[in-house]
Amino acid sequence: MAVSTQFPHQYVGYVTTTDSFYIADYTDQTKTSTVKRGVEFHLGTAPADNVFFTLTNNIGLEIGGIPFDNSSFICGGNPRSQCECVVFPHDSTTDSWVLFSELKYCQNNTTKNSKQIKKAIRQLYRTRHYYVQHGIITKQNTSYLIVSLPLQNVPFKGFTPTPAQLVKLKRDRNIILAFRNNSSVIDQKLLSVV
């Protein structure tokens, strides 16, 4: 992936592992603390102090990830909307998978879920668009856009696209939109999100 040349400031946060990825967002949790934390990767061991999204990697494929923050995408001096992070095979090819994840820490409330899920989808689309726009990924790369609500069990209550909408996304844009708190690496070209 051409992240290192297109967004070198993001590449500074790049980490790799052959273990599972646990992704947690501490932004709200540390909002009033003197020490602020944001999106963090926990490699191989789940965090004990927060709930999280899990990318299970039982096959030991070397995968890498970049956590995003308010300086990840800037336009006209202002931060642009983005998701929490991107994860992909370390030795990516033109048809490797790429995972964009957005975590929302909301309780099981249908009205709030609907708003949070729609916002998460927008953030995921925008972040993917930035990567496509800069030639980092193409339509050949299957993009997994994952909305995670770590405080809740799947299926999440609230907004859910129709099966026809999900099929159209995959067919027209090679996007798999999923609502999960976990997924698994199958190989360099495929993730499991069921």
Tab-separated table of C-alpha atoms in Angstrom:
chain	number	residue	atom	x	y	z
A	1	MET	CA	0.000	0.000	0.000
A	2	ALA	CA	1.226	3.476	-0.853
A	3	VAL	CA	0.319	4.961	2.524
A	4	SER	CA	3.953	5.758	3.299
A	5	THR	CA	4.197	8.050	0.258
A	6	GLN	CA	0.676	9.526	0.177
A	7	PHE	CA	0.184	10.012	3.933
A	8	PRO	CA	3.656	9.764	5.536
A	9	HIS	CA	2.364	11.303	8.789
A	10	GLN	CA	-0.059	8.364	9.114
A	11	TYR	CA	2.642	5.807	8.420
A	12	VAL	CA	4.475	6.883	11.589
A	13	GLY	CA	1.748	5.066	13.569
A	14	TYR	CA	1.912	1.905	11.434
A	15	VAL	CA	2.256	-1.327	13.423
A	16	THR	CA	2.481	-4.940	12.259
A	17	THR	CA	1.805	-8.288	13.848
A	18	THR	CA	1.117	-11.913	13.039
A	19	ASP	CA	-1.236	-12.055	16.033
A	20	SER	CA	-4.816	-10.914	16.398
A	21	PHE	CA	-5.610	-7.182	16.445
A	22	TYR	CA	-7.750	-5.713	19.210
A	23	ILE	CA	-8.930	-2.191	18.421
A	24	ALA	CA	-10.225	0.086	21.190
A	25	ASP	CA	-11.054	3.782	21.269
A	26	TYR	CA	-10.265	5.610	24.508
A	27	THR	CA	-11.242	9.108	23.314
A	28	ASP	CA	-14.508	9.417	25.262
A	29	GLN	CA	-13.208	7.376	28.182
A	30	THR	CA	-10.291	9.798	28.737
A	31	LYS	CA	-12.026	13.030	27.684
A	32	THR	CA	-11.789	14.539	31.193
A	33	SER	CA	-8.440	12.954	32.089
A	34	THR	CA	-5.172	14.843	32.039
A	35	VAL	CA	-3.710	12.100	29.841
A	36	LYS	CA	-5.727	11.826	26.621
A	37	ARG	CA	-5.863	8.581	24.686
A	38	GLY	CA	-7.364	7.813	21.303
A	39	VAL	CA	-7.598	4.740	19.126
A	40	GLU	CA	-5.195	2.039	20.258
A	41	PHE	CA	-4.165	-1.330	18.870
A	42	HIS	CA	-3.546	-4.166	21.280
A	43	LEU	CA	-1.587	-6.878	19.506
A	44	GLY	CA	-2.081	-10.474	20.578
A	45	THR	CA	-3.674	-9.614	23.935
A	46	ALA	CA	-7.068	-8.000	24.451
A	47	PRO	CA	-7.183	-4.796	26.517
A	48	ALA	CA	-8.415	-5.224	30.081
A	49	ASP	CA	-9.581	-1.616	30.478
A	50	ASN	CA	-11.976	-1.214	27.525
A	51	VAL	CA	-14.268	-3.115	25.168
A	52	PHE	CA	-13.013	-3.500	21.625
A	53	PHE	CA	-13.276	-4.789	18.053
A	54	THR	CA	-11.351	-8.000	17.341
A	55	LEU	CA	-9.658	-8.995	14.100
A	56	THR	CA	-8.755	-12.629	14.718
A	57	ASN	CA	-5.636	-13.769	12.878
A	58	ASN	CA	-5.315	-17.497	13.541
A	59	ILE	CA	-3.387	-18.078	10.299
A	60	GLY	CA	-0.508	-15.824	11.389
A	61	LEU	CA	-0.608	-13.582	8.299
A	62	GLU	CA	1.501	-10.484	8.839
A	63	ILE	CA	-0.994	-7.631	9.015
A	64	GLY	CA	-0.486	-3.949	9.621
A	65	GLY	CA	-2.662	-1.160	10.889
A	66	ILE	CA	-2.797	2.600	11.202
A	67	PRO	CA	-4.885	4.307	13.897
A	68	PHE	CA	-6.400	7.607	12.786
A	69	ASP	CA	-6.801	10.849	14.722
A	70	ASN	CA	-7.864	14.422	13.947
A	71	SER	CA	-4.640	15.096	12.046
A	72	SER	CA	-4.872	12.051	9.767
A	73	PHE	CA	-6.782	13.814	6.975
A	74	ILE	CA	-6.562	17.605	6.676
A	75	CYS	CA	-8.173	19.843	4.054
A	76	GLY	CA	-7.699	23.614	4.115
A	77	GLY	CA	-6.167	23.391	7.581
A	78	ASN	CA	-9.227	21.634	9.019
A	79	PRO	CA	-9.544	17.979	10.054
A	80	ARG	CA	-11.714	15.817	7.824
A	81	SER	CA	-14.111	13.172	9.038
A	82	GLN	CA	-12.579	9.709	9.229
A	83	CYS	CA	-13.055	6.307	10.836
A	84	GLU	CA	-10.925	4.845	13.658
A	85	CYS	CA	-8.343	2.923	11.656
A	86	VAL	CA	-7.297	0.911	8.641
A	87	VAL	CA	-5.842	-2.623	8.734
A	88	PHE	CA	-4.452	-4.610	5.774
A	89	PRO	CA	-1.971	-7.387	4.933
A	90	HIS	CA	1.590	-6.123	5.380
A	91	ASP	CA	2.596	-7.491	1.969
A	92	SER	CA	-0.455	-6.146	0.153
A	93	THR	CA	-1.142	-6.722	-3.508
A	94	THR	CA	-3.583	-5.070	-5.896
A	95	ASP	CA	-6.311	-7.472	-4.784
A	96	SER	CA	-5.628	-7.716	-1.028
A	97	TRP	CA	-8.373	-6.893	1.450
A	98	VAL	CA	-8.417	-3.642	3.388
A	99	LEU	CA	-10.450	-3.160	6.572
A	100	PHE	CA	-11.757	0.198	7.762
A	101	SER	CA	-13.286	0.148	11.236
A	102	GLU	CA	-15.442	2.605	13.178
A	103	LEU	CA	-16.336	1.958	16.819
A	104	LYS	CA	-19.297	3.608	18.530
A	105	TYR	CA	-19.606	3.222	22.286
A	106	CYS	CA	-23.367	3.595	22.726
A	107	GLN	CA	-25.810	1.616	24.828
A	108	ASN	CA	-28.508	-0.591	23.315
A	109	ASN	CA	-30.950	2.148	22.228
A	110	THR	CA	-32.630	1.833	18.828
A	111	THR	CA	-32.926	5.594	18.181
A	112	LYS	CA	-29.356	6.392	19.229
A	113	ASN	CA	-28.040	3.308	17.428
A	114	SER	CA	-29.641	4.409	14.175
A	115	LYS	CA	-27.956	7.830	14.342
A	116	GLN	CA	-24.599	6.401	15.427
A	117	ILE	CA	-24.624	3.666	12.777
A	118	LYS	CA	-25.468	6.127	9.988
A	119	LYS	CA	-22.682	8.443	11.191
A	120	ALA	CA	-20.239	5.516	11.324
A	121	ILE	CA	-21.122	4.498	7.763
A	122	ARG	CA	-20.458	8.049	6.529
A	123	GLN	CA	-17.087	8.088	8.312
A	124	LEU	CA	-16.154	4.728	6.783
A	125	TYR	CA	-17.165	5.772	3.246
A	126	ARG	CA	-15.225	9.023	3.546
A	127	THR	CA	-12.061	7.359	4.788
A	128	ARG	CA	-12.195	4.743	2.048
A	129	HIS	CA	-12.763	7.552	-0.470
A	130	TYR	CA	-9.592	9.360	0.704
A	131	TYR	CA	-7.588	6.173	0.120
A	132	VAL	CA	-9.139	5.599	-3.327
A	133	GLN	CA	-8.709	9.278	-4.254
A	134	HIS	CA	-4.980	9.105	-3.444
A	135	GLY	CA	-4.453	5.808	-5.290
A	136	ILE	CA	-3.667	3.813	-2.157
A	137	ILE	CA	-6.409	1.295	-2.914
A	138	THR	CA	-8.519	0.558	-5.975
A	139	LYS	CA	-11.790	-1.204	-6.699
A	140	GLN	CA	-9.791	-4.440	-6.954
A	141	ASN	CA	-9.106	-4.271	-3.213
A	142	THR	CA	-12.107	-5.629	-1.340
A	143	SER	CA	-12.915	-2.944	1.235
A	144	TYR	CA	-14.438	-4.198	4.463
A	145	LEU	CA	-16.231	-1.316	6.177
A	146	ILE	CA	-16.945	-2.472	9.713
A	147	VAL	CA	-19.303	-0.703	12.118
A	148	SER	CA	-18.631	-1.976	15.641
A	149	LEU	CA	-20.688	-1.266	18.765
A	150	PRO	CA	-18.505	-2.958	21.404
A	151	LEU	CA	-20.968	-2.339	24.264
A	152	GLN	CA	-23.656	-4.340	22.452
A	153	ASN	CA	-24.249	-7.832	21.160
A	154	VAL	CA	-24.803	-8.557	17.471
A	155	PRO	CA	-27.244	-8.016	15.794
A	156	PHE	CA	-27.310	-4.319	16.663
A	157	LYS	CA	-30.699	-2.640	16.950
A	158	GLY	CA	-31.357	0.305	14.662
A	159	PHE	CA	-30.455	1.043	11.063
A	160	THR	CA	-29.486	-1.853	8.821
A	161	PRO	CA	-29.185	-1.687	5.025
A	162	THR	CA	-31.266	-4.125	3.008
A	163	PRO	CA	-29.632	-7.246	1.552
A	164	ALA	CA	-30.146	-5.701	-1.913
A	165	GLN	CA	-28.194	-2.590	-0.859
A	166	LEU	CA	-25.350	-4.725	0.511
A	167	VAL	CA	-25.191	-6.799	-2.692
A	168	LYS	CA	-25.143	-3.610	-4.793
A	169	LEU	CA	-22.237	-2.228	-2.726
A	170	LYS	CA	-20.226	-5.397	-3.288
A	171	ARG	CA	-21.084	-5.624	-6.985
A	172	ASP	CA	-20.586	-1.950	-7.884
A	173	ARG	CA	-17.811	-0.835	-5.512
A	174	ASN	CA	-16.294	-4.040	-4.058
A	175	ILE	CA	-17.346	-2.930	-0.566
A	176	ILE	CA	-18.500	-5.304	2.152
A	177	LEU	CA	-20.373	-3.327	4.808
A	178	ALA	CA	-20.736	-5.278	8.044
A	179	PHE	CA	-22.007	-4.645	11.550
A	180	ARG	CA	-19.804	-6.716	13.844
A	181	ASN	CA	-17.597	-6.646	16.905
A	182	ASN	CA	-15.219	-9.152	15.355
A	183	SER	CA	-14.017	-10.613	12.082
A	184	SER	CA	-11.337	-13.103	11.054
A	185	VAL	CA	-8.484	-13.202	8.580
A	186	ILE	CA	-8.994	-16.030	6.066
A	187	ASP	CA	-6.072	-15.187	3.784
A	188	GLN	CA	-4.481	-12.224	1.997
A	189	LYS	CA	-7.590	-11.666	-0.137
A	190	LEU	CA	-10.447	-12.506	2.223
A	191	LEU	CA	-11.866	-11.794	5.683
A	192	SER	CA	-14.772	-13.541	7.382
A	193	VAL	CA	-17.416	-11.165	8.747
A	194	VAL	CA	-20.149	-13.667	9.646
